[in-house]
Structure formats: structure tokens, C-alpha cells
Amino acid sequence: KGMEDNLKRAVTEMLVLTLLSREDMHAAQITRCIEQESGNTLSLASPYMLFYRLIENGYILEAYKKNAPDGRRRQYYQITVSGIRYLADLLSLYHRITNGVAMILGEIDEQQERKEAP
């Protein structure tokens, strides 16, 4: 469970910034999108801790409040220019790591196939 939590925590920042790069969103909307778009594989248990950290680092800001489609008054978050740059760095790192992992896993798959071949 610890490994799963660490991996999810590592990608959560990237996912929140990705969603905010598409449009301004409120917390419930971000949480719902992460759950829905990941096929309920990921969830954002305590979004505000993450939001405050992203705000503190200058990557997002509390842009404005307005009534959401459900009629409730919501705080909308917006990605900053620094957040867009940071997201680009995160995506580059993510792709480099996942490509490296895929190469290793591909080698393992190929070795298994050779062992199983008659």
C-alpha cells in the first residue's frame, strides 16, 4: 500500500496542473475529473493540502469565486505561467521515467516469451 500511495502522490500534482491547464476549476470538479478520467483508479483524498502547496510554490492561484453549475458558490483555481512551466518539466520527467520503465518491462516480457517458446 505504501508504494501505491507514493506513486499516486507523485503524479497527483501533474494531474491537477494538467486539468487546470485545460480550464479553471473548483476543488470538487478537479476531484471528480481525476476519478472519472482515470477510470476510478485515482482519487484526490485531501485536495486542499495539495492546492495550498501549489499556491505556495506559485503554480496555481485562487482566481475567483462564482456559482458552480450545482448552484453552490465555489473557489476556482487557475494555473499560473510558472505552473505551466513546472507542468512541462513534470511531463518531460514523467515520460522519460515511464519510457525507461517500459523498456525494462519490454525486455522482461521478451525474456519470458523466449523461455516459453518450444
GROMACS .gro file of C-alpha atoms in nm:
model
  118
    1LYS     CA    1   0.000   0.000   0.000
    2GLY     CA    2   0.289   0.240   0.075
    3MET     CA    3   0.431   0.210  -0.276
    4GLU     CA    4   0.089   0.271  -0.429
    5ASP     CA    5   0.035   0.581  -0.213
    6ASN     CA    6   0.377   0.723  -0.301
    7LEU     CA    7   0.325   0.667  -0.673
    8LYS     CA    8  -0.020   0.827  -0.667
    9ARG     CA    9   0.108   1.124  -0.468
   10ALA     CA   10   0.387   1.176  -0.719
   11VAL     CA   11   0.152   1.203  -1.017
   12THR     CA   12  -0.128   1.396  -0.845
   13GLU     CA   13   0.041   1.736  -0.883
   14MET     CA   14   0.092   1.668  -1.252
   15LEU     CA   15  -0.274   1.569  -1.297
   16VAL     CA   16  -0.412   1.874  -1.113
   17LEU     CA   17  -0.191   2.106  -1.317
   18THR     CA   18  -0.293   1.927  -1.638
   19LEU     CA   19  -0.662   1.975  -1.560
   20LEU     CA   20  -0.609   2.342  -1.472
   21SER     CA   21  -0.416   2.393  -1.796
   22ARG     CA   22  -0.739   2.299  -1.977
   23GLU     CA   23  -0.968   2.531  -1.780
   24ASP     CA   24  -1.020   2.697  -1.441
   25MET     CA   25  -1.186   2.455  -1.198
   26HIS     CA   26  -1.309   2.431  -0.841
   27ALA     CA   27  -1.192   2.162  -0.597
   28ALA     CA   28  -1.491   1.927  -0.634
   29GLN     CA   29  -1.464   1.949  -1.013
   30ILE     CA   30  -1.092   1.865  -1.006
   31THR     CA   31  -1.152   1.572  -0.771
   32ARG     CA   32  -1.437   1.440  -0.987
   33CYS     CA   33  -1.234   1.473  -1.310
   34ILE     CA   34  -0.938   1.283  -1.164
   35GLU     CA   35  -1.165   0.999  -1.054
   36GLN     CA   36  -1.367   0.985  -1.377
   37GLU     CA   37  -1.085   1.033  -1.626
   38SER     CA   38  -0.869   0.770  -1.451
   39GLY     CA   39  -1.147   0.511  -1.458
   40ASN     CA   40  -1.173   0.541  -1.077
   41THR     CA   41  -0.809   0.431  -1.043
   42LEU     CA   42  -0.700   0.759  -0.883
   43SER     CA   43  -0.860   0.986  -0.628
   44LEU     CA   44  -0.766   1.308  -0.455
   45ALA     CA   45  -0.827   1.238  -0.086
   46SER     CA   46  -0.723   1.575   0.058
   47PRO     CA   47  -0.711   1.823  -0.230
   48TYR     CA   48  -0.668   2.138  -0.023
   49MET     CA   49  -0.327   2.037   0.114
   50LEU     CA   50  -0.212   1.988  -0.245
   51PHE     CA   51  -0.374   2.315  -0.361
   52TYR     CA   52  -0.209   2.514  -0.079
   53ARG     CA   53   0.131   2.365  -0.168
   54LEU     CA   54   0.081   2.452  -0.537
   55ILE     CA   55  -0.031   2.805  -0.440
   56GLU     CA   56   0.267   2.848  -0.206
   57ASN     CA   57   0.501   2.747  -0.490
   58GLY     CA   58   0.333   2.992  -0.730
   59TYR     CA   59   0.198   2.723  -0.966
   60ILE     CA   60  -0.172   2.795  -0.918
   61LEU     CA   61  -0.380   3.071  -0.766
   62GLU     CA   62  -0.722   3.119  -0.616
   63ALA     CA   63  -0.855   3.309  -0.914
   64TYR     CA   64  -1.216   3.395  -0.832
   65LYS     CA   65  -1.537   3.273  -0.674
   66LYS     CA   66  -1.854   3.211  -0.866
   67ASN     CA   67  -2.161   2.994  -0.862
   68ALA     CA   68  -2.090   2.648  -0.998
   69PRO     CA   69  -2.344   2.459  -1.212
   70ASP     CA   70  -2.476   2.297  -0.889
   71GLY     CA   71  -2.563   2.647  -0.760
   72ARG     CA   72  -2.302   2.648  -0.482
   73ARG     CA   73  -2.053   2.932  -0.456
   74ARG     CA   74  -1.713   2.783  -0.538
   75GLN     CA   75  -1.350   2.891  -0.530
   76TYR     CA   76  -1.199   2.849  -0.877
   77TYR     CA   77  -0.831   2.774  -0.923
   78GLN     CA   78  -0.617   2.882  -1.216
   79ILE     CA   79  -0.273   2.771  -1.335
   80THR     CA   80  -0.002   3.039  -1.350
   81VAL     CA   81   0.275   3.088  -1.606
   82SER     CA   82   0.515   2.927  -1.355
   83GLY     CA   83   0.268   2.640  -1.320
   84ILE     CA   84   0.266   2.586  -1.697
   85ARG     CA   85   0.647   2.573  -1.699
   86TYR     CA   86   0.652   2.338  -1.399
   87LEU     CA   87   0.392   2.114  -1.567
   88ALA     CA   88   0.610   2.094  -1.880
   89ASP     CA   89   0.905   1.986  -1.662
   90LEU     CA   90   0.691   1.728  -1.480
   91LEU     CA   91   0.558   1.586  -1.807
   92SER     CA   92   0.909   1.559  -1.952
   93LEU     CA   93   1.034   1.379  -1.642
   94TYR     CA   94   0.727   1.155  -1.632
   95HIS     CA   95   0.768   1.050  -1.996
   96ARG     CA   96   1.141   0.988  -1.953
   97ILE     CA   97   1.081   0.766  -1.648
   98THR     CA   98   0.783   0.576  -1.792
   99ASN     CA   99   0.969   0.516  -2.121
  100GLY     CA  100   1.264   0.375  -1.926
  101VAL     CA  101   1.035   0.152  -1.724
  102ALA     CA  102   0.857   0.035  -2.040
  103MET     CA  103   1.191  -0.055  -2.197
  104ILE     CA  104   1.285  -0.268  -1.897
  105LEU     CA  105   0.942  -0.430  -1.878
  106GLY     CA  106   0.957  -0.496  -2.251
  107GLU     CA  107   1.288  -0.678  -2.202
  108ILE     CA  108   1.133  -0.886  -1.925
  109ASP     CA  109   0.834  -0.970  -2.148
  110GLU     CA  110   1.068  -1.073  -2.432
  111GLN     CA  111   1.271  -1.296  -2.196
  112GLN     CA  112   0.951  -1.463  -2.075
  113GLU     CA  113   0.840  -1.525  -2.435
  114ARG     CA  114   1.177  -1.685  -2.519
  115LYS     CA  115   1.156  -1.913  -2.214
  116GLU     CA  116   0.801  -2.018  -2.301
  117ALA     CA  117   0.876  -2.079  -2.671
  118PRO     CA  118   0.906  -2.451  -2.763
   0.00000   0.00000   0.00000
